[in-house]
Structures are given as structure tokens and as C-alpha cells.
Amino acid sequence: QKKKKKKKNSSSIMIPSFVESLVAFLSEKPLLVIAIIWMLFNLYKNSKPIPEYPGNVRAIKTKKEWNQLREESKRDGKHYLVDYYADWCGPCRSAAPIYAEMSKDFDGSQIIFAKLNASKLDVRKDGAGPVKCFPTIKLYDPNGAILKHVEGFKKTEIIDSIEAAGIKRTENKKKD
């Protein structure tokens, strides 16, 4: 009987060589390893949705909900403030609990606080206007006109624009 000689697979020889080279490279650069691990951890952490915080913030997840918000605002004569965010955005994550707390500070009969994940839902052509960065906060009048456009989360500027539109704070949150 003739025994067939097995051919060596050249790629199987290269893998251990590649792994050895990679291990040698990374062992010489421990800070790079730490940076890669930190980056992967942050990617994982920021891939999760921003949690819901207690407040009076309406989550807009569909174009139908967006249109309902606009119709309700016009019908009831309410302004609406929209936080355009993305789940992967670190400043958006930091702003979310502050925005939710702000929603408790103003009279709900005059303003609707909403949030919209602009990386998942595009409503630019549906009256939202452009969103160039995250977070972007926009204050609309009841007819859908943009009264204030704030790029980044600037709490004082947002509050001042709400008050300039004549929207009152709730009784327990009035300035002294």
C-alpha cells in the first residue's frame, strides 16, 4: 500500500507565526493594550441605549409619533422642546438625566419635552431641520417654527430660551 503524503497547509504555518509576532508586539507596548481594552469597553458601554430617567419626556421613535407630536402641539397651542441624541454619544448620555429633570421644572400645559434618537430616525425633511451634532436641542413654537437651536447641551441657554418664549416654570420650581 502506498501512503499518500499529506501536503502541508502553508496558511496553518503562518498563523502561529502571526500570533507569535502579535504577542511579541503587544508585550512590548502595554499602554497600547490598555488603550485598546479601554476603547472596546467604551464601544460596548455606549452601544447600549441611553436609559430612561424619571421626568416628563416623550420618546419619539417613529415618524408617526413625530407627526403626532407636531399635530398635538399645534392643536393645543404648546411649544415643544426636542433633544436630538444618539446612543453612542457620551455628552448625550450625560445630558439625559439633566434634560429629564428640566422637564419637571416647566408647566406641561405650555410645553412638551421630547427626545429623538436622530441616529435611528431621520425627520429632517419632516419639519425638524438640520441636526449637525449631538446633542442638539431645538425649541419649536406650536406652528413648528424653530425658536432656538442649541448645539451641545447648554442648560442655562436652553432654560433662558424656554422662559423667553413665555413658558412658565411649575410653582415649586420658580426662581427666587
Short mmCIF file of C-alpha atoms in Angstrom, two decimals:
data_model
loop_
_atom_site.label_atom_id
_atom_site.label_comp_id
_atom_site.label_asym_id
_atom_site.label_seq_id
_atom_site.Cartn_x
_atom_site.Cartn_y
_atom_site.Cartn_z
CA GLN A 1 0.00 0.00 0.00
CA LYS A 2 1.14 3.39 -0.90
CA LYS A 3 0.77 6.03 1.72
CA LYS A 4 -0.19 9.40 0.43
CA LYS A 5 1.91 12.17 1.71
CA LYS A 6 -0.09 14.96 3.23
CA LYS A 7 0.69 18.38 1.89
CA LYS A 8 1.40 20.96 4.50
CA ASN A 9 -1.01 23.84 4.50
CA SER A 10 1.12 26.95 4.31
CA SER A 11 -1.57 29.08 5.98
CA SER A 12 -1.54 26.88 9.10
CA ILE A 13 2.18 27.53 9.44
CA MET A 14 1.65 31.29 9.10
CA ILE A 15 -0.97 31.51 11.85
CA PRO A 16 1.32 30.53 14.73
CA SER A 17 3.99 32.83 13.31
CA PHE A 18 1.47 35.69 13.10
CA VAL A 19 0.20 35.02 16.63
CA GLU A 20 3.74 34.95 17.98
CA SER A 21 4.51 38.24 16.24
CA LEU A 22 1.34 39.83 17.57
CA VAL A 23 2.03 38.68 21.14
CA ALA A 24 5.59 39.97 20.92
CA PHE A 25 4.41 43.33 19.56
CA LEU A 26 1.72 43.76 22.24
CA SER A 27 4.02 42.68 25.07
CA GLU A 28 6.38 45.47 24.06
CA LYS A 29 3.53 48.02 24.11
CA PRO A 30 1.41 47.54 27.27
CA LEU A 31 -0.10 51.05 27.02
CA LEU A 32 -1.44 50.19 23.58
CA VAL A 33 -3.09 47.08 25.02
CA ILE A 34 -4.68 49.14 27.79
CA ALA A 35 -5.89 51.75 25.26
CA ILE A 36 -7.43 49.05 23.05
CA ILE A 37 -9.19 47.43 26.01
CA TRP A 38 -10.48 50.85 27.17
CA MET A 39 -11.75 51.66 23.66
CA LEU A 40 -13.52 48.30 23.34
CA PHE A 41 -15.11 48.74 26.77
CA ASN A 42 -16.41 52.21 25.81
CA LEU A 43 -17.75 50.93 22.49
CA TYR A 44 -19.60 48.20 24.37
CA LYS A 45 -20.91 50.58 27.04
CA ASN A 46 -22.05 53.20 24.51
CA SER A 47 -23.73 50.67 22.25
CA LYS A 48 -26.47 50.23 24.84
CA PRO A 49 -29.49 52.55 24.69
CA ILE A 50 -29.49 55.58 26.96
CA PRO A 51 -31.63 54.64 29.98
CA GLU A 52 -34.97 56.28 30.68
CA TYR A 53 -34.89 58.81 33.52
CA PRO A 54 -37.86 59.99 35.59
CA GLY A 55 -39.42 63.10 34.14
CA ASN A 56 -41.93 64.25 31.58
CA VAL A 57 -40.00 63.43 28.42
CA ARG A 58 -41.73 61.79 25.48
CA ALA A 59 -39.60 59.38 23.45
CA ILE A 60 -40.20 59.80 19.71
CA LYS A 61 -39.35 56.52 17.96
CA THR A 62 -41.31 56.68 14.69
CA LYS A 63 -42.27 59.28 12.10
CA LYS A 64 -45.88 58.72 13.11
CA GLU A 65 -45.03 59.73 16.72
CA TRP A 66 -43.11 62.76 15.38
CA ASN A 67 -46.12 63.87 13.35
CA GLN A 68 -48.44 63.27 16.33
CA LEU A 69 -46.20 65.49 18.48
CA ARG A 70 -46.36 68.28 15.91
CA GLU A 71 -50.14 67.93 15.49
CA GLU A 72 -50.76 67.89 19.26
CA SER A 73 -48.54 70.93 19.73
CA LYS A 74 -50.42 72.89 17.09
CA ARG A 75 -53.85 71.76 18.28
CA ASP A 76 -53.15 72.52 21.97
CA GLY A 77 -51.02 75.63 21.41
CA LYS A 78 -47.98 74.08 23.12
CA HIS A 79 -44.34 74.67 22.36
CA TYR A 80 -42.14 71.60 22.11
CA LEU A 81 -38.50 71.09 23.02
CA VAL A 82 -36.69 68.22 21.32
CA ASP A 83 -33.42 66.63 22.37
CA TYR A 84 -31.82 65.10 19.26
CA TYR A 85 -29.37 62.48 20.52
CA ALA A 86 -27.51 59.29 19.65
CA ASP A 87 -26.96 56.29 21.92
CA TRP A 88 -23.21 56.27 21.22
CA CYS A 89 -22.81 59.96 22.15
CA GLY A 90 -21.11 60.46 25.54
CA PRO A 91 -22.37 64.05 26.06
CA CYS A 92 -25.90 62.85 25.20
CA ARG A 93 -25.63 60.23 27.94
CA SER A 94 -24.52 62.88 30.42
CA ALA A 95 -27.31 65.27 29.40
CA ALA A 96 -30.17 62.74 29.55
CA PRO A 97 -30.83 62.86 33.33
CA ILE A 98 -30.48 66.67 33.38
CA TYR A 99 -32.93 67.01 30.48
CA ALA A 100 -35.40 64.72 32.26
CA GLU A 101 -35.10 66.80 35.43
CA MET A 102 -35.62 70.01 33.43
CA SER A 103 -38.87 68.58 32.08
CA LYS A 104 -40.27 68.62 35.61
CA ASP A 105 -39.38 72.31 36.00
CA PHE A 106 -41.83 73.65 33.40
CA ASP A 107 -45.59 73.73 33.07
CA GLY A 108 -46.65 70.75 30.97
CA SER A 109 -49.71 72.64 29.74
CA GLN A 110 -47.39 75.01 27.84
CA ILE A 111 -44.53 72.81 26.61
CA ILE A 112 -43.85 69.23 25.60
CA PHE A 113 -40.38 67.80 26.25
CA ALA A 114 -39.39 65.15 23.72
CA LYS A 115 -36.30 63.19 22.78
CA LEU A 116 -35.48 61.66 19.43
CA ASN A 117 -32.63 59.29 18.56
CA ALA A 118 -31.53 61.06 15.38
CA SER A 119 -29.07 58.28 14.51
CA LYS A 120 -32.04 55.91 14.10
CA LEU A 121 -34.87 58.22 12.95
CA ASP A 122 -34.42 60.91 10.30
CA VAL A 123 -37.07 63.63 10.46
CA ARG A 124 -35.06 66.45 8.87
CA LYS A 125 -37.45 66.62 5.91
CA ASP A 126 -40.46 66.38 8.23
CA GLY A 127 -40.06 69.78 9.88
CA ALA A 128 -37.17 69.07 12.23
CA GLY A 129 -34.50 70.93 10.29
CA PRO A 130 -30.81 70.02 10.27
CA VAL A 131 -29.01 68.27 13.10
CA LYS A 132 -25.25 68.67 12.72
CA CYS A 133 -24.04 67.37 16.07
CA PHE A 134 -25.21 65.53 19.17
CA PRO A 135 -26.81 66.54 21.37
CA THR A 136 -28.82 69.22 19.59
CA ILE A 137 -31.73 70.82 21.41
CA LYS A 138 -34.43 72.68 19.48
CA LEU A 139 -37.33 74.71 20.79
CA TYR A 140 -40.30 74.90 18.42
CA ASP A 141 -43.38 77.11 18.64
CA PRO A 142 -46.83 75.50 18.27
CA ASN A 143 -46.70 76.03 14.48
CA GLY A 144 -43.40 74.15 14.18
CA ALA A 145 -41.12 77.16 13.70
CA ILE A 146 -37.71 76.77 15.31
CA LEU A 147 -37.32 79.40 18.04
CA LYS A 148 -33.97 78.22 19.36
CA HIS A 149 -31.32 75.81 18.09
CA VAL A 150 -28.65 74.82 20.63
CA GLU A 151 -25.77 72.57 19.58
CA GLY A 152 -24.38 70.78 22.61
CA PHE A 153 -26.15 70.72 25.95
CA LYS A 154 -26.09 74.22 27.43
CA LYS A 155 -28.63 74.08 30.24
CA THR A 156 -28.72 77.81 31.01
CA GLU A 157 -29.16 78.75 27.35
CA ILE A 158 -31.95 76.19 26.96
CA ILE A 159 -33.78 77.37 30.10
CA ASP A 160 -33.41 81.02 29.07
CA SER A 161 -34.90 80.28 25.64
CA ILE A 162 -37.85 78.42 27.19
CA GLU A 163 -38.54 81.32 29.53
CA ALA A 164 -38.09 83.87 26.69
CA ALA A 165 -40.90 82.04 24.85
CA GLY A 166 -43.17 82.87 27.80
CA ILE A 167 -43.30 79.36 29.22
CA LYS A 168 -43.74 79.34 32.97
CA ARG A 169 -41.95 77.19 35.48
CA THR A 170 -44.02 74.96 37.70
CA GLU A 171 -44.89 76.54 41.05
CA ASN A 172 -42.31 74.59 43.04
CA LYS A 173 -39.50 75.43 40.56
CA LYS A 174 -39.85 79.21 40.22
CA LYS A 175 -36.71 81.27 40.58
CA ASP A 176 -36.33 83.03 43.92
#
